[in-house]
Tab-separated table of N, CA and C and ligand atoms in Angstrom:
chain	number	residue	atom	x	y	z
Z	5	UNK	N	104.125	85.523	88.795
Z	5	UNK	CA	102.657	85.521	88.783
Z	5	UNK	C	102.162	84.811	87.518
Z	6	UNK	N	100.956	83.967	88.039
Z	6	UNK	CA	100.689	83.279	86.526
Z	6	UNK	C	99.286	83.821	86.041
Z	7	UNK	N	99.544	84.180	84.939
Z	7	UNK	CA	98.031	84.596	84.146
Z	7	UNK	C	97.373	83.814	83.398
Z	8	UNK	N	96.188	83.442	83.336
Z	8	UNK	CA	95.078	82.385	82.428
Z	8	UNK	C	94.748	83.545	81.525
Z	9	UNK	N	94.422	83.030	80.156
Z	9	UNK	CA	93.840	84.483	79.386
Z	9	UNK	C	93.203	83.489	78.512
Z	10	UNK	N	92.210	84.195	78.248
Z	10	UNK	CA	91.101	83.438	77.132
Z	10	UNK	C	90.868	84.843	76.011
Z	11	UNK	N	89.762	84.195	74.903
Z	11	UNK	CA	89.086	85.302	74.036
Z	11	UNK	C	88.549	84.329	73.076
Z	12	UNK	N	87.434	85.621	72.042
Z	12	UNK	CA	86.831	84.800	71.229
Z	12	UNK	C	87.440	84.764	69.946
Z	13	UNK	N	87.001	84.225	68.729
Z	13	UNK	CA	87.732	84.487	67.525
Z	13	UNK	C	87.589	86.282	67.313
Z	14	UNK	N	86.956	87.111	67.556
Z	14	UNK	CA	87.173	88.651	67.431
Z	14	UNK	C	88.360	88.919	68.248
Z	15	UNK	N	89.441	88.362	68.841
Z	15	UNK	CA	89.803	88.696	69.875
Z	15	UNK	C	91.416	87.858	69.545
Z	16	UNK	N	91.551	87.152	68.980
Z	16	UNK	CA	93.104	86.346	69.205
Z	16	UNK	C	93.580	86.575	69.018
Z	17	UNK	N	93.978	87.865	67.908
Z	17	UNK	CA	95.095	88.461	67.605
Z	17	UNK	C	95.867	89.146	68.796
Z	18	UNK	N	94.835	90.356	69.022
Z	18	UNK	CA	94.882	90.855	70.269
Z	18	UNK	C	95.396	89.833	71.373
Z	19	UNK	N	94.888	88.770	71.694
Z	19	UNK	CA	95.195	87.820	72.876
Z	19	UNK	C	96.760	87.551	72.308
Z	20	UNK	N	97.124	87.271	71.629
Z	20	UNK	CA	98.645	86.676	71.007
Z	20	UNK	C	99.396	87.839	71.518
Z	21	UNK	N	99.280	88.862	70.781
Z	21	UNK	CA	100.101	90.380	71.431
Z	21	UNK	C	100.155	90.164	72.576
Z	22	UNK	N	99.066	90.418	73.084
Z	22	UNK	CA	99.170	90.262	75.076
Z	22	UNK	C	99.733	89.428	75.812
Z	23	UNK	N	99.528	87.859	74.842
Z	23	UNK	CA	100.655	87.239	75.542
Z	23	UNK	C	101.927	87.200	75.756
Z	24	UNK	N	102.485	87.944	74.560
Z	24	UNK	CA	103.928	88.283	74.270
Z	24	UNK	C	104.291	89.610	74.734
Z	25	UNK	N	103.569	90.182	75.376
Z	25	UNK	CA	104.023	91.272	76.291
Z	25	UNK	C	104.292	91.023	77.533
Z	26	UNK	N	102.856	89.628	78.149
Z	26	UNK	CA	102.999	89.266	79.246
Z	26	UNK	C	103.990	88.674	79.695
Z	27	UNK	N	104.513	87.270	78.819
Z	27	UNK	CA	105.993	86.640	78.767
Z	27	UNK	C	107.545	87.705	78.714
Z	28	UNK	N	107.151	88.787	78.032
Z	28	UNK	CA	108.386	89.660	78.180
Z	28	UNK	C	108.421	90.364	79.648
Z	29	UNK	N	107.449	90.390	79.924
Z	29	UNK	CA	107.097	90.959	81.722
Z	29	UNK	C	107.690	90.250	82.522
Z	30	UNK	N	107.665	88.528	82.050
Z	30	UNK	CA	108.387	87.800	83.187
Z	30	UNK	C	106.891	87.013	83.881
Z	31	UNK	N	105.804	87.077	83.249
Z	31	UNK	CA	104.321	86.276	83.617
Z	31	UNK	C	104.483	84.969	83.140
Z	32	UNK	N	104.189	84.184	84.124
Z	32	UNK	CA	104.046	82.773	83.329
Z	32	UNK	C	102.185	82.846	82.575
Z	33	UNK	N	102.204	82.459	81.374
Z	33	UNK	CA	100.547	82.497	81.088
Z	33	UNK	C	100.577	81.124	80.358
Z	34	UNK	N	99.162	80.982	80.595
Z	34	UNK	CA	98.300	79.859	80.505
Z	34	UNK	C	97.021	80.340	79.202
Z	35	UNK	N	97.261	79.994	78.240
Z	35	UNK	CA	96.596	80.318	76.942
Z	35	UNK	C	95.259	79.212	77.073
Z	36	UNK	N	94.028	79.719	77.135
Z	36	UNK	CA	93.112	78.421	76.910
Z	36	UNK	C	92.264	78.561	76.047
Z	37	UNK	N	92.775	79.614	75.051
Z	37	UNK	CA	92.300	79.398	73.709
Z	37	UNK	C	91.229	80.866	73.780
Z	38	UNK	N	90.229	81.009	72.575
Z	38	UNK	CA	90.274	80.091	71.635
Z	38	UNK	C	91.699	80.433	70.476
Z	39	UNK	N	92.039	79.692	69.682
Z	39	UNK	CA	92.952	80.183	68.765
Z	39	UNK	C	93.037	79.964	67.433
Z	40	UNK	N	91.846	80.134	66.880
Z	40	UNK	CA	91.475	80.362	65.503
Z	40	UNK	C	90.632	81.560	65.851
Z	41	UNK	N	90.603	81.959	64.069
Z	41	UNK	CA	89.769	83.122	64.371
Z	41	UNK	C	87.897	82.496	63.735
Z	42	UNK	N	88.013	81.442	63.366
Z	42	UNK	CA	86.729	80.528	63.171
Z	42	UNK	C	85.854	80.948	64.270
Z	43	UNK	N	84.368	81.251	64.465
Z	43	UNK	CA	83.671	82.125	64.964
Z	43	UNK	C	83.083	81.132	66.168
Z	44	UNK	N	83.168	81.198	67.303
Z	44	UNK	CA	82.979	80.490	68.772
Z	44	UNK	C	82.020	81.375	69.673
Z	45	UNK	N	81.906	80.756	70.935
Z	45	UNK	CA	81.238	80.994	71.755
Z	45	UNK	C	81.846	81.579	72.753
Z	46	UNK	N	81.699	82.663	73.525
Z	46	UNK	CA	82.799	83.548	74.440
Z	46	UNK	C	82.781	82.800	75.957
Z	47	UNK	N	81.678	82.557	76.140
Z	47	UNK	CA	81.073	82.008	77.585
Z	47	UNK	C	82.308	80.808	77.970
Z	48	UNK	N	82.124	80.055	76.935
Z	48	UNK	CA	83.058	78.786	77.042
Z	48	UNK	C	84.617	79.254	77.113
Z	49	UNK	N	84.900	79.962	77.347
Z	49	UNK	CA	86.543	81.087	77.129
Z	49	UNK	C	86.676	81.148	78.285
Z	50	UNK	N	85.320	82.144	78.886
Z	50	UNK	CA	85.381	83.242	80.060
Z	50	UNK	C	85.617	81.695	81.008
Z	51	UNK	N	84.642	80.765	80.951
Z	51	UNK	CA	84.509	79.280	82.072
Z	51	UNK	C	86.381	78.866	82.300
Z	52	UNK	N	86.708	78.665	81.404
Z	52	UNK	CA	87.689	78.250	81.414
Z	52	UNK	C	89.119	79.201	81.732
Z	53	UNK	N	89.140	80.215	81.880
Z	53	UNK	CA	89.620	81.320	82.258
Z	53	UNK	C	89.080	81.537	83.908
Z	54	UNK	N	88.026	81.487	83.942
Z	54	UNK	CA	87.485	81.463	85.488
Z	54	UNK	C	87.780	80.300	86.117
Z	55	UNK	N	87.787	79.342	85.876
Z	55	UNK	CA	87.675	78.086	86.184
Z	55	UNK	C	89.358	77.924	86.594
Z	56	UNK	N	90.596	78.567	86.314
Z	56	UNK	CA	91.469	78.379	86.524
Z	56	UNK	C	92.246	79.060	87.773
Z	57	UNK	N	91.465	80.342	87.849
Z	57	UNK	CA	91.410	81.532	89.127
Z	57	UNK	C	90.858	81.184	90.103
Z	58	UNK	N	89.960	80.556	90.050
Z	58	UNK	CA	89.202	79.538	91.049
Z	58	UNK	C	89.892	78.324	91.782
Z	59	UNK	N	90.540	77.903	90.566
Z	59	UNK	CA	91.299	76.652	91.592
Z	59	UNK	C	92.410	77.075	91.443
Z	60	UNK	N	93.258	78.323	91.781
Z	60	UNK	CA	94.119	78.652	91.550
Z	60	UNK	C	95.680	78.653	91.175
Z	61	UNK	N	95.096	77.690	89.855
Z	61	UNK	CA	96.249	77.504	88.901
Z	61	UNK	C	96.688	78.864	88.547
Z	62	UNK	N	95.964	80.004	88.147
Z	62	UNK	CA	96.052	81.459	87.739
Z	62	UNK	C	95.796	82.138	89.059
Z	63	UNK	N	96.799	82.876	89.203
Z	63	UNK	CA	96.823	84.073	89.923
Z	63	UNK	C	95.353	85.373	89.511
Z	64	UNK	N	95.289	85.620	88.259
Z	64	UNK	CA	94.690	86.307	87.724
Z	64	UNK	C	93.817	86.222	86.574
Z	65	UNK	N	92.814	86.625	85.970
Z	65	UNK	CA	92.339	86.227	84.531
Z	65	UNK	C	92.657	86.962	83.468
Z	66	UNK	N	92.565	87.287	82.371
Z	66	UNK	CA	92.374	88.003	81.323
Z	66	UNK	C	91.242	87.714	80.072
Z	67	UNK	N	90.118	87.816	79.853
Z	67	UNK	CA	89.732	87.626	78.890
Z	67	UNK	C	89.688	88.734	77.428
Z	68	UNK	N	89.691	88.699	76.573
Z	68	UNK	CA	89.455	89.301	75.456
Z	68	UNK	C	88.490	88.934	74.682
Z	69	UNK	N	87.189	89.697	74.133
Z	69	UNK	CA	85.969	89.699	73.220
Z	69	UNK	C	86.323	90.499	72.632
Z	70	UNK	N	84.836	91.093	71.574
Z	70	UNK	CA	84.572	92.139	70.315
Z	70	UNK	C	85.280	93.762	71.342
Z	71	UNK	N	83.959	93.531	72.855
Z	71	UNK	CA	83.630	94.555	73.278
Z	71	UNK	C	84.480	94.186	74.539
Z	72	UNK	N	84.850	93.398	75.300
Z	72	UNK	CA	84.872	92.813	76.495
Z	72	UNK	C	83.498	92.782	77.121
Z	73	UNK	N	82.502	93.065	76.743
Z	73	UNK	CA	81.314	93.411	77.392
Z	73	UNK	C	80.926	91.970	78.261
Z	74	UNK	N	80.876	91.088	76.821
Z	74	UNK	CA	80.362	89.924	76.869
Z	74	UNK	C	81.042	88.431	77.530
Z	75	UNK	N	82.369	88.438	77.786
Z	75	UNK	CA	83.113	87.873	78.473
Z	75	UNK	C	82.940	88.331	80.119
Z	76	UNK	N	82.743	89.745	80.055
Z	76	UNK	CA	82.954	90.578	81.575
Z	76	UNK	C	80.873	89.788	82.428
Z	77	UNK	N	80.605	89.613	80.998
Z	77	UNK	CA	78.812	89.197	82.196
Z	77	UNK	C	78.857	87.661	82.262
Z	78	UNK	N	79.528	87.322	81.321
Z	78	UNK	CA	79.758	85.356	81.766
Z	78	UNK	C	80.743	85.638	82.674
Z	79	UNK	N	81.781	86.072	82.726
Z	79	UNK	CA	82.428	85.598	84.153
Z	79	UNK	C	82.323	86.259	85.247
Z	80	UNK	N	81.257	86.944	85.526
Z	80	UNK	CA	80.762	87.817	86.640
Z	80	UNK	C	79.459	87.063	87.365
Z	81	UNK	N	79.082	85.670	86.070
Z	81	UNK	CA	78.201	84.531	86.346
Z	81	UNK	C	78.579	83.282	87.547
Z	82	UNK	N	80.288	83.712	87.096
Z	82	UNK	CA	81.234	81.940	87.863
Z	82	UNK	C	80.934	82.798	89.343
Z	83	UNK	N	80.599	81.641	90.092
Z	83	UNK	CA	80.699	81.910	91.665
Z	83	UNK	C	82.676	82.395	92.049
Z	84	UNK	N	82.998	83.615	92.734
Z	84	UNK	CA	84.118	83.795	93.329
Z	84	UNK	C	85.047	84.873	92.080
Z	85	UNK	N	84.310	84.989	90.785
Z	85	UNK	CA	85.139	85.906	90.090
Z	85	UNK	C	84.049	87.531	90.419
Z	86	UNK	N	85.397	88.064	90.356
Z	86	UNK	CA	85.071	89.734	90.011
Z	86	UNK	C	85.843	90.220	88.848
Z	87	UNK	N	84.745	90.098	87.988
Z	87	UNK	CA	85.371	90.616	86.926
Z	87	UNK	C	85.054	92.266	86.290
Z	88	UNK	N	85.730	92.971	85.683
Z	88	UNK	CA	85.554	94.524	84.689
Z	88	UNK	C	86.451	94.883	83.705
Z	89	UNK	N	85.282	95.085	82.924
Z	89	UNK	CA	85.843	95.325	81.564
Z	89	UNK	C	86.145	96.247	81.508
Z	90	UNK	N	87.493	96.715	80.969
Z	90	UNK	CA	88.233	98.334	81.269
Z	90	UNK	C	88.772	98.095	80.128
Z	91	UNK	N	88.879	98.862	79.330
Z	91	UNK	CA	89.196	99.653	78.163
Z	91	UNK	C	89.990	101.250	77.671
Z	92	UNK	N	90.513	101.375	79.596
Z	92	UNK	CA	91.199	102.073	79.330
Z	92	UNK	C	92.205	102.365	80.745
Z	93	UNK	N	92.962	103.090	80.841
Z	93	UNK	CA	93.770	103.029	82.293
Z	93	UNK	C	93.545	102.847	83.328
Z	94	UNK	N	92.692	104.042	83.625
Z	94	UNK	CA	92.332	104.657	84.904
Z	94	UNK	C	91.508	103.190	85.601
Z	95	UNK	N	90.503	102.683	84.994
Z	95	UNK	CA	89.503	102.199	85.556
Z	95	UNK	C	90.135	100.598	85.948
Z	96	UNK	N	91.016	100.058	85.088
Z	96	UNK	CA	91.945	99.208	85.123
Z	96	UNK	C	92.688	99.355	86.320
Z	97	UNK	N	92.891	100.245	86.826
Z	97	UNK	CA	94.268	100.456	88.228
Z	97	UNK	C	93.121	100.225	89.132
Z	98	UNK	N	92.001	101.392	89.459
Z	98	UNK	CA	90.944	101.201	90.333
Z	98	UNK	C	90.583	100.243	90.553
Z	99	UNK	N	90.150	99.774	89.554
Z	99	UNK	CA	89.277	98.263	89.853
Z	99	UNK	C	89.787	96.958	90.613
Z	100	UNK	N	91.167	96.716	90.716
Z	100	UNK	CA	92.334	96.354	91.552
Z	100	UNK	C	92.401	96.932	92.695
Z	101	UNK	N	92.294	97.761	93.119
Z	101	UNK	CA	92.482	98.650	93.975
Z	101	UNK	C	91.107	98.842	95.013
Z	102	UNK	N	89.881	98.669	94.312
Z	102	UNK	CA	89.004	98.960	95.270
Z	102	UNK	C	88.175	97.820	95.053
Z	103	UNK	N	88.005	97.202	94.007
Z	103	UNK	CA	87.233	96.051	94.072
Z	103	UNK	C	87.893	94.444	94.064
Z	104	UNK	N	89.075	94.002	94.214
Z	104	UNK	CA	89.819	93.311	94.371
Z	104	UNK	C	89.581	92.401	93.046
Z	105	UNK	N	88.984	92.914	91.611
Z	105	UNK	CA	88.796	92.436	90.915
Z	105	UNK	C	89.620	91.308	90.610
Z	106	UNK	N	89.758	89.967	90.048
Z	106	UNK	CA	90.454	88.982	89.927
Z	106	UNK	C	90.357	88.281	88.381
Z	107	UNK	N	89.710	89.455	87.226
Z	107	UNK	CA	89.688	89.023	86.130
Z	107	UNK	C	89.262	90.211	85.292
Z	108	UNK	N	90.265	90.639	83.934
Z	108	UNK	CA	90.213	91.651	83.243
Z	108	UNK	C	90.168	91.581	81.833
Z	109	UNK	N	88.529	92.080	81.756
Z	109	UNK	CA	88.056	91.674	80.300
Z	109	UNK	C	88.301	93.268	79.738
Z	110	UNK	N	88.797	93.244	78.111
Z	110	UNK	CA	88.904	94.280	77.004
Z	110	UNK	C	88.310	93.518	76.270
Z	111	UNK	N	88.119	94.669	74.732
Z	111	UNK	CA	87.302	94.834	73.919
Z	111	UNK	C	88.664	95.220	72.813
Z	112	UNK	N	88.434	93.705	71.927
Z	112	UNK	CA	89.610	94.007	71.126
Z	112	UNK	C	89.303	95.117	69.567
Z	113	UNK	N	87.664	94.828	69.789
Z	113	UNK	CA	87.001	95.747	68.945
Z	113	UNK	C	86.948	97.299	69.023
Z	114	UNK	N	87.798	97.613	70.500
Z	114	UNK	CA	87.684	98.843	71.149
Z	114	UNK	C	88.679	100.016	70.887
Z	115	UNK	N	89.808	98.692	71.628
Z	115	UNK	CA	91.332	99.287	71.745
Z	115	UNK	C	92.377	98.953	70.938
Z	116	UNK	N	93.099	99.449	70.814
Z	116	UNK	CA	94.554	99.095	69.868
Z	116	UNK	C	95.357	98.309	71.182
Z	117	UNK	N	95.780	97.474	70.511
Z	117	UNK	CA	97.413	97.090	71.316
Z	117	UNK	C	98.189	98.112	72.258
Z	118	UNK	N	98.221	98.875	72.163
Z	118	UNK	CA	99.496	99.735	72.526
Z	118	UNK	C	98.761	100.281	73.867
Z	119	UNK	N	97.102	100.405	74.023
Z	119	UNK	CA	96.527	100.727	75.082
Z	119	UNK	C	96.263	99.609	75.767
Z	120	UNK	N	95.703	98.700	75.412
Z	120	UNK	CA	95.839	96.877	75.878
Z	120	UNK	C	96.711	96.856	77.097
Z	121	UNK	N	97.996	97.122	76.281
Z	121	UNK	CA	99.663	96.682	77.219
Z	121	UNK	C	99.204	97.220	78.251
Z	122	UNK	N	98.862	98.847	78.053
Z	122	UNK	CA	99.205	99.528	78.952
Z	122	UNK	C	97.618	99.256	80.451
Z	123	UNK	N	96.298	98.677	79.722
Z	123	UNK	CA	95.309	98.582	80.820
Z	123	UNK	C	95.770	97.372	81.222
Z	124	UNK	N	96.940	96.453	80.958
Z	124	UNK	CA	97.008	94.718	81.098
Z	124	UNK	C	98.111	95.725	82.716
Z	125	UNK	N	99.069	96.381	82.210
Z	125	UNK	CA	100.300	96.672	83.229
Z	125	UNK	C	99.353	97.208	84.511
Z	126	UNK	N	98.176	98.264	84.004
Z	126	UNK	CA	98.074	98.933	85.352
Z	126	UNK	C	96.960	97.803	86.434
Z	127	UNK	N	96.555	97.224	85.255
Z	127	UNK	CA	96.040	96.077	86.434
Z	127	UNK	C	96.679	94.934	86.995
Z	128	UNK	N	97.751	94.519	86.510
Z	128	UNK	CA	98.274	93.215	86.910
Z	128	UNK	C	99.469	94.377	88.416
Z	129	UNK	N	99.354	95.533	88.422
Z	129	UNK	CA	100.502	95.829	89.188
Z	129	UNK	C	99.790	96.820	90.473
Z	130	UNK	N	98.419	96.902	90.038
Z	130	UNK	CA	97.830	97.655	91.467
Z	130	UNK	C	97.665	96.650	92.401
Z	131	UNK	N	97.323	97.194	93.920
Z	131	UNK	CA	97.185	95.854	94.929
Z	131	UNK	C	96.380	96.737	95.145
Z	132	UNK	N	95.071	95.491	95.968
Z	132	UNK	CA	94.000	96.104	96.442
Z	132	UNK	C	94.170	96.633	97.959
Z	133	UNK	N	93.537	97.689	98.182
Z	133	UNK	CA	93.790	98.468	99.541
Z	133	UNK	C	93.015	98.078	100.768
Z	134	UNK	N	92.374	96.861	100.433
Z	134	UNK	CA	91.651	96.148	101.666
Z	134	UNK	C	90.439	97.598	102.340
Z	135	UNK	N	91.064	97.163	103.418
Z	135	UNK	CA	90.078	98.406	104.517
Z	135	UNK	C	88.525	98.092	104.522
Z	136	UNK	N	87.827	99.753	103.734
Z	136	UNK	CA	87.039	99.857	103.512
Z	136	UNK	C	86.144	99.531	102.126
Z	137	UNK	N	87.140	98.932	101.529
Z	137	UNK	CA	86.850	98.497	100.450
Z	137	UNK	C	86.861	97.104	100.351
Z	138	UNK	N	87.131	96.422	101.533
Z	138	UNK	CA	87.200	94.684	101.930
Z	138	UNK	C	85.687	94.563	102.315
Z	139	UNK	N	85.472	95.582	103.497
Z	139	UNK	CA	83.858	95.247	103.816
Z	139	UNK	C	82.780	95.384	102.387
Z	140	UNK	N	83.199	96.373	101.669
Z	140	UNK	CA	82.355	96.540	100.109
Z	140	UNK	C	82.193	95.384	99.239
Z	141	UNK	N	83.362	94.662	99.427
Z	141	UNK	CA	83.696	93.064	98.300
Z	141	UNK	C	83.224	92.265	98.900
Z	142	UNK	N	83.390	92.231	100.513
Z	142	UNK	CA	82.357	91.160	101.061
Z	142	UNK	C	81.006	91.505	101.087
Z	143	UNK	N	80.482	92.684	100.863
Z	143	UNK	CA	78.832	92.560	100.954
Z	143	UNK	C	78.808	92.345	99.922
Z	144	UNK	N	79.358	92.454	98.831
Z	144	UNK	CA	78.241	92.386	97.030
Z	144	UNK	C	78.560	90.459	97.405
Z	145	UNK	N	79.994	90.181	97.837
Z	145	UNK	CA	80.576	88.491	97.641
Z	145	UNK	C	78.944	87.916	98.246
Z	146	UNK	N	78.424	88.033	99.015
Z	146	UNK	CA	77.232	88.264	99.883
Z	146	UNK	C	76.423	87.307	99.039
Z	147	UNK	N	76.403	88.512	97.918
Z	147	UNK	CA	75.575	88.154	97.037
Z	147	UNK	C	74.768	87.261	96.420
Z	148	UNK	N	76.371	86.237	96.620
Z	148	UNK	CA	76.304	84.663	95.522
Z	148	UNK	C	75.659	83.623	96.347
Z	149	UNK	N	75.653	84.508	97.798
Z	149	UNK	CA	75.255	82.881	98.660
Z	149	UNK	C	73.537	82.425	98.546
H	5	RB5	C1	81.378	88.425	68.668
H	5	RB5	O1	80.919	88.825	67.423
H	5	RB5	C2	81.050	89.452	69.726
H	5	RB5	O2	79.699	89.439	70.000
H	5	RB5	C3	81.866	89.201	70.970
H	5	RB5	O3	83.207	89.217	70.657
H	5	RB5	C4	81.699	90.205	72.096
H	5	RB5	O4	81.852	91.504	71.645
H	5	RB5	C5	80.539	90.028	72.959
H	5	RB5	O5	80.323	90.768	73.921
C-alpha cells in the first residue's frame, strides 16, 4: 500500500517519525514535504497530498499540522477526499470503517509519537464496511456535485 503524507513546518518532525514507522510496516510513502521547519502554508501540503489520492498514485493520505484541524478543512475542500482529524484511536479505526475516509489528518501539537503510530496503524488497517454506511458516503459525496 502506498501512502502520500504531507505537513506544515509545526509538523515535520512528527511527519519524519511516521514515515519511519510507515517504511518499517512495509508502506511504500511518498513524502511531499514540507521539510523544513521554516514557517509555510498547510493548504499547499493538504493539495498535494490530496492531489495524489485522487489520481491514485496514493492509496491513502496522511497529513500532519499544529492541530490537524487545519489540514483536515483544506482537504475536505479537494473534490473526492474524506478527510478526519483523529487524534486518538478509537475515532481513527471508525472513521475507516464507516466513513470510508481516504485521508488522516493529526495534530502534532496534540499527540506524542507513540500515539501517532498507534492512530496511523488503526487507520491504515480498518476496511470500510460498505452496506449502510456506502449509502451515507454517497449522500454527503452528493454533496460536491
Ligand atoms: C501553524 O502555526 C498552525 O496554525 C497549523 O499547524 C495548524 O495547527 C492549523 O490548523
Amino acid at each position: 500500500m502506498k501512502i502520500a503524507i504531507g505537513c506544515d513546518h509545526a509538523a515535520v518532525e512528527l511527519k519524519n517519525k511516521i514515515i519511519k514507522h510507515l517504511e518499517e510496516k512495509g508502506y511504500g510513502v511518498d513524502d511531499k514535504g514540507t521539510y523544513t521547519s521554516e514557517s509555510c502554508d498547510y493548504p499547499v501540503y493538504a493539495k498535494a497530498v490530496c492531489d495524489s489520492v485522487n489520481d491514485k498514485s496514493a492509496d491513502l493520505g496522511i497529513l500532519v499540522c499544529g492541530t490537524g484541524i487545519g489540514m483536515s478543512i483544506a482537504a475536505n475542500k479537494i473534490r473526492g477526499i474524506r478527510a478526519a482529524c483523529c487524534n486518538e484511536i478509537f475515532t481513527a479505526e471508525i472513521t475507516r470503517r464507516h466513513n470510508n475516509t481516504n485521508v488522516l489528518c493529526m495534530g502534532a501539537r496534540v499527540i506524542g509519537e507513540e500515539v501517532a503510530y498507534k492512530v496511523v496503524d488503526a487507520f491504515l488497517e480498518a476496511e470500510f464496511e460498505g452496506g449502510k454506511h456506502q449509502r451515507r458516503v454517497d449522500m454527503f459525496m452528493e454533496f460536491e456535485k
